[in-house]
Tab-separated table of N, CA and C in Angstrom:
chain	number	residue	atom	x	y	z
A	3	UNK	N	0.996	-1.168	-0.183
A	3	UNK	CA	-0.398	0.020	-0.341
A	3	UNK	C	0.594	1.480	0.127
A	4	UNK	N	1.037	2.206	-0.381
A	4	UNK	CA	1.654	2.768	-1.808
A	4	UNK	C	0.644	4.176	-0.799
A	5	UNK	N	1.484	5.646	-0.153
A	5	UNK	CA	0.595	6.827	-0.029
A	5	UNK	C	0.206	7.462	-0.303
A	6	UNK	N	-1.158	8.025	-0.110
A	6	UNK	CA	-1.637	9.160	-0.721
A	6	UNK	C	-2.070	10.719	0.082
A	7	UNK	N	-2.123	10.974	-0.688
A	7	UNK	CA	-2.568	12.818	-0.115
A	7	UNK	C	-3.969	12.511	0.333
A	8	UNK	N	-4.296	13.421	1.493
A	8	UNK	CA	-6.074	12.950	1.674
A	8	UNK	C	-6.756	14.180	1.479
A	9	UNK	N	-7.737	14.236	0.579
A	9	UNK	CA	-8.543	15.277	0.688
A	9	UNK	C	-10.129	15.321	1.561
A	10	UNK	N	-10.696	15.993	2.287
A	10	UNK	CA	-11.625	15.797	3.117
A	10	UNK	C	-12.650	17.143	2.273
A	11	UNK	N	-13.211	16.721	2.398
A	11	UNK	CA	-14.477	17.928	2.212
A	11	UNK	C	-16.141	17.440	2.287
A	12	UNK	N	-16.388	18.449	2.461
A	12	UNK	CA	-18.115	18.768	2.910
A	12	UNK	C	-19.190	18.241	1.375
A	13	UNK	N	-20.296	16.815	1.498
A	13	UNK	CA	-20.933	17.166	0.514
A	13	UNK	C	-21.777	18.251	-0.408
A	14	UNK	N	-22.039	18.302	-1.297
A	14	UNK	CA	-21.759	19.699	-2.388
A	14	UNK	C	-21.129	20.248	-2.643
A	15	UNK	N	-19.949	20.413	-2.121
A	15	UNK	CA	-18.403	21.493	-1.967
A	15	UNK	C	-18.186	21.164	-3.825
A	16	UNK	N	-18.149	21.367	-3.979
A	16	UNK	CA	-16.308	21.334	-5.436
A	16	UNK	C	-14.573	21.215	-5.066
A	17	UNK	N	-14.260	20.292	-5.755
A	17	UNK	CA	-12.957	19.922	-5.398
A	17	UNK	C	-11.932	19.775	-6.982
A	18	UNK	N	-11.008	20.321	-6.153
A	18	UNK	CA	-10.110	20.606	-7.951
A	18	UNK	C	-8.548	19.689	-7.350
A	19	UNK	N	-8.632	18.701	-8.383
A	19	UNK	CA	-7.363	18.171	-8.098
A	19	UNK	C	-5.580	19.298	-9.377
A	20	UNK	N	-5.191	18.506	-8.709
A	20	UNK	CA	-3.605	19.047	-9.996
A	20	UNK	C	-3.169	17.896	-9.852
A	21	UNK	N	-2.348	18.350	-11.352
A	21	UNK	CA	-1.390	17.196	-11.692
A	21	UNK	C	-0.221	17.459	-13.144
A	22	UNK	N	0.728	17.353	-12.603
A	22	UNK	CA	1.965	17.804	-13.466
A	22	UNK	C	1.748	17.128	-15.151
A	23	UNK	N	2.223	18.101	-15.999
A	23	UNK	CA	2.083	17.479	-18.039
A	23	UNK	C	3.214	17.867	-18.453
A	24	UNK	N	4.653	18.368	-17.298
A	24	UNK	CA	6.013	18.952	-17.410
A	24	UNK	C	6.665	17.867	-18.749
A	25	UNK	N	6.733	17.994	-20.093
A	25	UNK	CA	7.174	16.865	-21.290
A	25	UNK	C	5.841	16.268	-20.956
A	26	UNK	N	4.824	16.183	-21.084
A	26	UNK	CA	4.218	15.205	-21.309
A	26	UNK	C	2.842	15.363	-21.820
A	27	UNK	N	1.791	15.207	-23.193
A	27	UNK	CA	1.137	14.810	-23.918
A	27	UNK	C	-0.161	14.662	-23.890
A	28	UNK	N	0.134	13.741	-23.281
A	28	UNK	CA	-1.327	13.356	-22.762
A	28	UNK	C	-1.931	12.935	-20.920
A	29	UNK	N	-3.210	13.148	-20.653
A	29	UNK	CA	-3.656	13.024	-18.993
A	29	UNK	C	-4.681	12.567	-19.040
A	30	UNK	N	-4.749	11.453	-17.743
A	30	UNK	CA	-5.834	10.828	-17.623
A	30	UNK	C	-6.505	10.625	-16.419
A	31	UNK	N	-7.315	10.856	-15.776
A	31	UNK	CA	-7.705	11.133	-14.222
A	31	UNK	C	-8.768	9.678	-14.350
A	32	UNK	N	-8.010	8.985	-12.936
A	32	UNK	CA	-9.299	7.768	-13.241
A	32	UNK	C	-9.327	7.745	-11.796
A	33	UNK	N	-10.841	6.919	-10.712
A	33	UNK	CA	-11.336	7.398	-9.944
A	33	UNK	C	-10.917	5.383	-9.164
A	34	UNK	N	-10.601	5.083	-8.235
A	34	UNK	CA	-10.808	3.802	-7.972
A	34	UNK	C	-11.816	4.145	-6.592
A	35	UNK	N	-12.929	3.062	-6.702
A	35	UNK	CA	-13.366	3.158	-5.705
A	35	UNK	C	-14.413	1.543	-5.553
A	36	UNK	N	-14.243	1.274	-4.654
A	36	UNK	CA	-14.623	-0.062	-3.974
A	36	UNK	C	-14.483	-1.545	-5.446
A	37	UNK	N	-13.729	-1.127	-5.488
A	37	UNK	CA	-11.907	-2.645	-6.617
A	37	UNK	C	-12.246	-1.761	-7.808
A	38	UNK	N	-13.147	-0.644	-8.106
A	38	UNK	CA	-13.716	-0.613	-9.785
A	38	UNK	C	-12.800	0.827	-10.316
A	39	UNK	N	-12.083	0.405	-11.344
A	39	UNK	CA	-11.888	1.599	-11.480
A	39	UNK	C	-12.127	1.870	-12.421
A	40	UNK	N	-12.171	3.572	-12.480
A	40	UNK	CA	-13.407	4.489	-13.840
A	40	UNK	C	-12.402	5.522	-14.433
A	41	UNK	N	-12.421	5.485	-15.675
A	41	UNK	CA	-11.494	6.588	-16.337
A	41	UNK	C	-13.031	7.871	-16.030
A	42	UNK	N	-12.444	8.983	-15.759
A	42	UNK	CA	-12.992	10.016	-15.680
A	42	UNK	C	-13.013	11.058	-16.224
A	43	UNK	N	-11.990	11.413	-16.750
A	43	UNK	CA	-11.697	12.022	-18.336
A	43	UNK	C	-10.212	11.529	-18.440
A	44	UNK	N	-9.951	11.803	-19.919
A	44	UNK	CA	-9.033	11.926	-20.726
A	44	UNK	C	-8.915	13.437	-21.729
A	45	UNK	N	-7.382	13.737	-21.720
A	45	UNK	CA	-7.083	15.032	-22.858
A	45	UNK	C	-5.724	14.522	-23.533
A	46	UNK	N	-5.702	15.280	-24.378
A	46	UNK	CA	-4.199	15.416	-25.374
A	46	UNK	C	-3.895	16.577	-24.806
A	47	UNK	N	-2.358	17.237	-25.451
A	47	UNK	CA	-2.319	18.403	-25.769
A	47	UNK	C	-2.668	18.388	-27.371
A	48	UNK	N	-3.589	19.655	-28.021
A	48	UNK	CA	-3.026	19.539	-29.307
A	48	UNK	C	-1.343	19.383	-30.649
A	49	UNK	N	-1.705	19.914	-31.293
A	49	UNK	CA	-0.306	19.413	-31.802
A	49	UNK	C	0.871	21.305	-31.372
A	50	UNK	N	0.114	21.863	-30.958
A	50	UNK	CA	0.536	23.593	-31.468
A	50	UNK	C	1.364	23.019	-28.965
A	51	UNK	N	0.516	22.690	-28.624
A	51	UNK	CA	1.172	22.017	-27.051
A	51	UNK	C	0.609	23.530	-26.371
A	52	UNK	N	-0.544	24.153	-27.069
A	52	UNK	CA	-1.476	24.870	-25.763
A	52	UNK	C	-2.799	25.065	-25.653
A	53	UNK	N	-2.997	23.476	-26.075
A	53	UNK	CA	-4.815	23.379	-26.345
A	53	UNK	C	-4.744	22.289	-25.558
A	54	UNK	N	-6.054	22.042	-24.511
A	54	UNK	CA	-5.628	20.714	-24.357
A	54	UNK	C	-6.898	19.829	-24.800
A	55	UNK	N	-7.162	18.965	-25.433
A	55	UNK	CA	-8.237	18.588	-26.607
A	55	UNK	C	-8.737	17.228	-25.760
A	56	UNK	N	-10.183	17.582	-25.607
A	56	UNK	CA	-10.490	16.526	-24.769
A	56	UNK	C	-11.270	15.159	-25.393
A	57	UNK	N	-10.500	13.846	-24.672
A	57	UNK	CA	-11.180	12.499	-26.300
A	57	UNK	C	-12.269	12.149	-25.142
A	58	UNK	N	-12.212	11.532	-23.978
A	58	UNK	CA	-13.399	11.202	-23.137
A	58	UNK	C	-13.616	11.723	-21.593
A	59	UNK	N	-14.994	12.019	-21.676
A	59	UNK	CA	-15.286	12.114	-20.706
A	59	UNK	C	-17.175	12.653	-20.065
A	60	UNK	N	-17.407	11.108	-20.157
A	60	UNK	CA	-18.352	10.738	-20.066
A	60	UNK	C	-19.274	11.890	-18.965
A	61	UNK	N	-18.924	12.951	-17.899
A	61	UNK	CA	-19.502	13.315	-16.753
A	61	UNK	C	-19.611	14.811	-17.184
A	62	UNK	N	-19.796	15.223	-18.560
A	62	UNK	CA	-19.324	16.246	-18.275
A	62	UNK	C	-19.791	16.823	-17.968
A	63	UNK	N	-20.861	16.989	-17.740
A	63	UNK	CA	-21.576	18.260	-16.479
A	63	UNK	C	-21.443	18.339	-15.261
A	64	UNK	N	-20.386	17.261	-14.997
A	64	UNK	CA	-19.665	17.993	-13.235
A	64	UNK	C	-18.076	17.689	-13.122
A	65	UNK	N	-16.908	17.654	-14.598
A	65	UNK	CA	-15.958	17.536	-13.823
A	65	UNK	C	-15.404	17.933	-15.429
A	66	UNK	N	-14.344	19.519	-15.604
A	66	UNK	CA	-14.236	20.078	-15.823
A	66	UNK	C	-12.751	19.943	-15.978
A	67	UNK	N	-11.594	20.082	-16.768
A	67	UNK	CA	-10.148	20.006	-16.858
A	67	UNK	C	-9.681	21.060	-17.501
A	68	UNK	N	-9.389	21.816	-16.846
A	68	UNK	CA	-8.216	23.056	-16.912
A	68	UNK	C	-7.133	23.129	-17.163
A	69	UNK	N	-5.961	24.117	-18.380
A	69	UNK	CA	-3.979	23.912	-17.663
A	69	UNK	C	-3.968	26.002	-17.680
A	70	UNK	N	-3.160	26.108	-17.274
A	70	UNK	CA	-1.996	26.735	-17.060
A	70	UNK	C	-1.470	26.964	-18.848
A	71	UNK	N	-1.264	27.992	-18.968
A	71	UNK	CA	-0.757	28.833	-21.084
A	71	UNK	C	0.218	27.394	-21.109
A	72	UNK	N	1.033	27.028	-20.637
A	72	UNK	CA	2.024	26.074	-21.603
A	72	UNK	C	1.719	24.519	-21.620
A	73	UNK	N	0.104	23.948	-20.466
A	73	UNK	CA	0.009	23.107	-19.851
A	73	UNK	C	1.354	21.792	-19.181
A	74	UNK	N	1.908	23.222	-18.081
A	74	UNK	CA	2.575	22.352	-17.331
A	74	UNK	C	2.031	21.494	-16.195
A	75	UNK	N	0.568	22.128	-16.055
A	75	UNK	CA	0.036	21.821	-14.995
A	75	UNK	C	-1.753	22.203	-15.591
A	76	UNK	N	-2.471	20.643	-15.207
A	76	UNK	CA	-3.778	20.061	-15.415
A	76	UNK	C	-4.646	20.637	-14.529
A	77	UNK	N	-5.268	21.136	-14.198
A	77	UNK	CA	-6.220	20.816	-12.623
A	77	UNK	C	-7.753	20.039	-13.405
A	78	UNK	N	-7.992	18.899	-12.872
A	78	UNK	CA	-10.033	18.693	-13.021
A	78	UNK	C	-10.851	19.183	-11.799
A	79	UNK	N	-11.746	19.799	-11.919
A	79	UNK	CA	-12.717	20.195	-11.659
A	79	UNK	C	-13.842	19.510	-11.335
A	80	UNK	N	-14.527	18.712	-9.520
A	80	UNK	CA	-15.474	17.751	-9.714
A	80	UNK	C	-16.415	19.132	-8.652
A	81	UNK	N	-17.443	18.982	-9.452
A	81	UNK	CA	-18.637	19.794	-9.171
A	81	UNK	C	-19.516	19.193	-8.198
A	82	UNK	N	-19.592	19.666	-7.294
A	82	UNK	CA	-21.371	18.669	-6.617
A	82	UNK	C	-20.669	18.286	-6.119
A	83	UNK	N	-19.516	17.758	-5.348
A	83	UNK	CA	-19.417	15.485	-4.783
A	83	UNK	C	-20.590	15.513	-4.003
A	84	UNK	N	-20.060	13.770	-4.420
A	84	UNK	CA	-21.275	13.040	-3.457
A	84	UNK	C	-20.716	11.622	-2.647
A	85	UNK	N	-21.537	11.411	-1.647
A	85	UNK	CA	-20.935	9.943	-1.593
A	85	UNK	C	-20.065	8.963	-2.147
A	86	UNK	N	-20.832	9.061	-3.343
A	86	UNK	CA	-20.066	8.494	-4.868
A	86	UNK	C	-19.049	8.461	-5.231
A	87	UNK	N	-18.609	9.679	-5.039
A	87	UNK	CA	-17.425	9.997	-5.385
A	87	UNK	C	-16.161	9.916	-4.858
A	88	UNK	N	-16.318	9.309	-3.464
A	88	UNK	CA	-14.723	9.058	-2.851
A	88	UNK	C	-14.519	8.240	-3.040
A	89	UNK	N	-13.474	8.365	-2.952
A	89	UNK	CA	-12.318	7.440	-3.107
A	89	UNK	C	-11.051	7.310	-3.568
A	90	UNK	N	-9.927	7.034	-4.295
A	90	UNK	CA	-9.064	6.765	-4.835
A	90	UNK	C	-8.681	7.328	-6.053
A	91	UNK	N	-8.311	9.473	-6.721
A	91	UNK	CA	-7.922	9.843	-7.252
A	91	UNK	C	-6.290	9.665	-8.518
A	92	UNK	N	-6.375	8.966	-9.990
A	92	UNK	CA	-5.173	8.575	-10.343
A	92	UNK	C	-5.195	9.423	-10.795
A	93	UNK	N	-3.874	10.176	-11.295
A	93	UNK	CA	-3.775	11.649	-12.594
A	93	UNK	C	-2.750	9.980	-13.118
A	94	UNK	N	-2.668	10.234	-15.127
A	94	UNK	CA	-2.007	9.246	-15.208
A	94	UNK	C	-1.298	9.922	-16.332
A	95	UNK	N	0.025	10.249	-16.598
A	95	UNK	CA	0.187	11.250	-17.989
A	95	UNK	C	1.198	10.157	-19.422
A	96	UNK	N	0.997	10.439	-19.989
A	96	UNK	CA	2.009	10.232	-21.218
A	96	UNK	C	3.756	10.502	-22.069
A	97	UNK	N	4.181	10.205	-22.300
A	97	UNK	CA	5.058	11.506	-22.994
A	97	UNK	C	5.376	10.100	-24.414
A	98	UNK	N	6.828	10.272	-24.957
A	98	UNK	CA	7.103	9.550	-25.842
A	98	UNK	C	6.873	7.595	-25.702
A	99	UNK	N	7.439	7.497	-24.247
A	99	UNK	CA	7.133	6.280	-23.849
A	99	UNK	C	6.382	5.415	-24.200
A	100	UNK	N	5.918	4.478	-23.438
A	100	UNK	CA	4.587	3.862	-24.086
A	100	UNK	C	4.084	3.958	-22.494
A	101	UNK	N	4.552	3.375	-21.492
A	101	UNK	CA	4.022	3.315	-20.341
A	101	UNK	C	3.559	4.244	-19.831
A	102	UNK	N	2.544	4.840	-18.901
A	102	UNK	CA	1.768	6.158	-18.116
A	102	UNK	C	2.750	6.433	-16.823
A	103	UNK	N	2.930	7.398	-16.300
A	103	UNK	CA	3.348	7.581	-16.099
A	103	UNK	C	2.099	8.538	-14.612
A	104	UNK	N	2.169	7.790	-13.089
A	104	UNK	CA	1.281	8.470	-11.763
A	104	UNK	C	2.061	9.177	-11.076
A	105	UNK	N	1.039	10.076	-10.740
A	105	UNK	CA	1.331	10.561	-9.750
A	105	UNK	C	0.691	9.915	-8.596
A	106	UNK	N	1.558	11.009	-7.224
A	106	UNK	CA	0.654	10.129	-6.313
A	106	UNK	C	-0.559	10.654	-5.767
A	107	UNK	N	-2.152	9.026	-5.705
A	107	UNK	CA	-2.717	9.308	-5.830
A	107	UNK	C	-3.209	10.241	-4.676
A	108	UNK	N	-5.031	10.766	-4.629
A	108	UNK	CA	-5.367	11.908	-3.796
A	108	UNK	C	-7.016	10.754	-3.180
A	109	UNK	N	-6.627	10.231	-1.717
A	109	UNK	CA	-7.641	9.688	-1.519
A	109	UNK	C	-8.747	11.031	-1.081
A	110	UNK	N	-10.382	11.041	-1.740
A	110	UNK	CA	-11.500	11.885	-1.228
A	110	UNK	C	-12.183	11.093	-0.305
A	111	UNK	N	-12.568	12.318	0.450
A	111	UNK	CA	-13.036	11.188	2.252
A	111	UNK	C	-14.257	12.143	1.469
A	112	UNK	N	-15.713	11.884	1.305
A	112	UNK	CA	-16.898	12.716	1.935
A	112	UNK	C	-17.312	12.848	3.003
A	113	UNK	N	-17.124	14.514	3.914
A	113	UNK	CA	-17.783	14.258	4.862
A	113	UNK	C	-18.845	14.781	5.380
Protein backbone atom coordinates (compact mmCIF):
# COMPACT_ATOMS: atom_id res chain seq x y z
CA UNK A 1 0.00 0.00 0.00
CA UNK A 2 1.61 3.26 -1.12
CA UNK A 3 0.96 6.63 0.39
CA UNK A 4 -1.71 9.02 -0.81
CA UNK A 5 -2.65 12.62 -0.11
CA UNK A 6 -5.91 12.99 1.81
CA UNK A 7 -8.61 15.48 0.88
CA UNK A 8 -11.72 15.75 3.08
CA UNK A 9 -14.66 17.79 1.81
CA UNK A 10 -18.31 18.38 2.62
CA UNK A 11 -20.95 16.83 0.40
CA UNK A 12 -21.98 19.31 -2.29
CA UNK A 13 -18.63 21.13 -2.40
CA UNK A 14 -16.45 21.41 -5.47
CA UNK A 15 -12.91 20.10 -5.54
CA UNK A 16 -9.93 20.71 -7.80
CA UNK A 17 -7.09 18.23 -8.23
CA UNK A 18 -3.76 19.15 -9.87
CA UNK A 19 -1.40 17.09 -11.98
CA UNK A 20 1.95 17.96 -13.55
CA UNK A 21 2.09 17.70 -17.34
CA UNK A 22 5.63 18.95 -17.83
CA UNK A 23 7.09 17.11 -20.86
CA UNK A 24 3.89 15.06 -21.20
CA UNK A 25 1.27 15.16 -23.94
CA UNK A 26 -1.63 13.09 -22.57
CA UNK A 27 -3.47 13.06 -19.24
CA UNK A 28 -6.02 10.65 -17.77
CA UNK A 29 -7.76 10.90 -14.41
CA UNK A 30 -8.96 7.68 -12.81
CA UNK A 31 -11.11 7.03 -9.74
CA UNK A 32 -10.73 3.78 -7.79
CA UNK A 33 -13.69 3.02 -5.54
CA UNK A 34 -14.87 -0.31 -4.13
CA UNK A 35 -12.52 -2.35 -6.36
CA UNK A 36 -13.72 -0.62 -9.55
CA UNK A 37 -11.44 1.64 -11.61
CA UNK A 38 -13.22 4.36 -13.61
CA UNK A 39 -11.69 6.62 -16.23
CA UNK A 40 -13.12 10.07 -15.42
CA UNK A 41 -11.57 12.18 -18.14
CA UNK A 42 -8.91 11.91 -20.82
CA UNK A 43 -7.25 14.76 -22.70
CA UNK A 44 -4.19 15.48 -24.82
CA UNK A 45 -2.29 18.52 -26.03
CA UNK A 46 -3.00 19.72 -29.55
CA UNK A 47 -0.16 20.02 -32.10
CA UNK A 48 0.77 23.51 -30.85
CA UNK A 49 1.02 22.25 -27.27
CA UNK A 50 -1.10 25.20 -26.12
CA UNK A 51 -4.57 23.60 -25.89
CA UNK A 52 -5.95 20.55 -24.16
CA UNK A 53 -8.32 18.51 -26.31
CA UNK A 54 -10.80 16.31 -24.45
CA UNK A 55 -10.83 12.72 -25.72
CA UNK A 56 -13.24 11.25 -23.18
CA UNK A 57 -15.51 12.75 -20.52
CA UNK A 58 -18.73 10.89 -19.67
CA UNK A 59 -19.25 13.21 -16.66
CA UNK A 60 -19.23 16.42 -18.72
CA UNK A 61 -21.80 18.18 -16.48
CA UNK A 62 -19.69 17.71 -13.32
CA UNK A 63 -16.07 17.17 -14.41
CA UNK A 64 -14.03 19.84 -16.18
CA UNK A 65 -10.32 20.07 -16.95
CA UNK A 66 -8.25 23.24 -17.26
CA UNK A 67 -4.55 23.90 -17.76
CA UNK A 68 -2.08 26.74 -17.46
CA UNK A 69 -0.87 28.57 -20.58
CA UNK A 70 1.95 26.16 -21.45
CA UNK A 71 0.07 23.12 -20.16
CA UNK A 72 2.68 22.20 -17.57
CA UNK A 73 -0.09 21.66 -15.00
CA UNK A 74 -3.62 20.38 -15.55
CA UNK A 75 -6.43 20.65 -13.03
CA UNK A 76 -9.71 18.76 -12.89
CA UNK A 77 -12.66 20.39 -11.20
CA UNK A 78 -15.43 18.17 -9.85
CA UNK A 79 -18.53 20.06 -8.82
CA UNK A 80 -21.16 19.00 -6.30
CA UNK A 81 -19.36 16.01 -4.82
CA UNK A 82 -21.46 13.17 -3.39
CA UNK A 83 -20.63 10.04 -1.39
CA UNK A 84 -20.11 8.17 -4.67
CA UNK A 85 -17.15 10.46 -5.48
CA UNK A 86 -15.18 9.18 -2.47
CA UNK A 87 -12.17 7.05 -3.37
CA UNK A 88 -8.64 7.20 -4.73
CA UNK A 89 -7.94 9.60 -7.61
CA UNK A 90 -5.01 8.83 -9.91
CA UNK A 91 -3.55 11.14 -12.51
CA UNK A 92 -1.80 9.31 -15.33
CA UNK A 93 0.30 11.13 -17.94
CA UNK A 94 2.17 10.02 -21.03
CA UNK A 95 5.24 11.27 -22.86
CA UNK A 96 6.75 9.59 -25.93
CA UNK A 97 7.40 6.43 -23.93
CA UNK A 98 4.72 3.73 -24.14
CA UNK A 99 4.10 3.55 -20.38
CA UNK A 100 1.91 5.89 -18.35
CA UNK A 101 3.38 7.79 -15.40
CA UNK A 102 1.26 8.13 -12.25
CA UNK A 103 1.49 10.88 -9.63
CA UNK A 104 0.81 10.09 -5.98
CA UNK A 105 -2.92 9.30 -5.64
CA UNK A 106 -5.32 11.56 -3.78
CA UNK A 107 -7.79 9.99 -1.39
CA UNK A 108 -11.10 11.84 -1.28
CA UNK A 109 -13.29 11.48 1.80
CA UNK A 110 -16.74 13.02 2.07
CA UNK A 111 -17.67 14.43 5.50
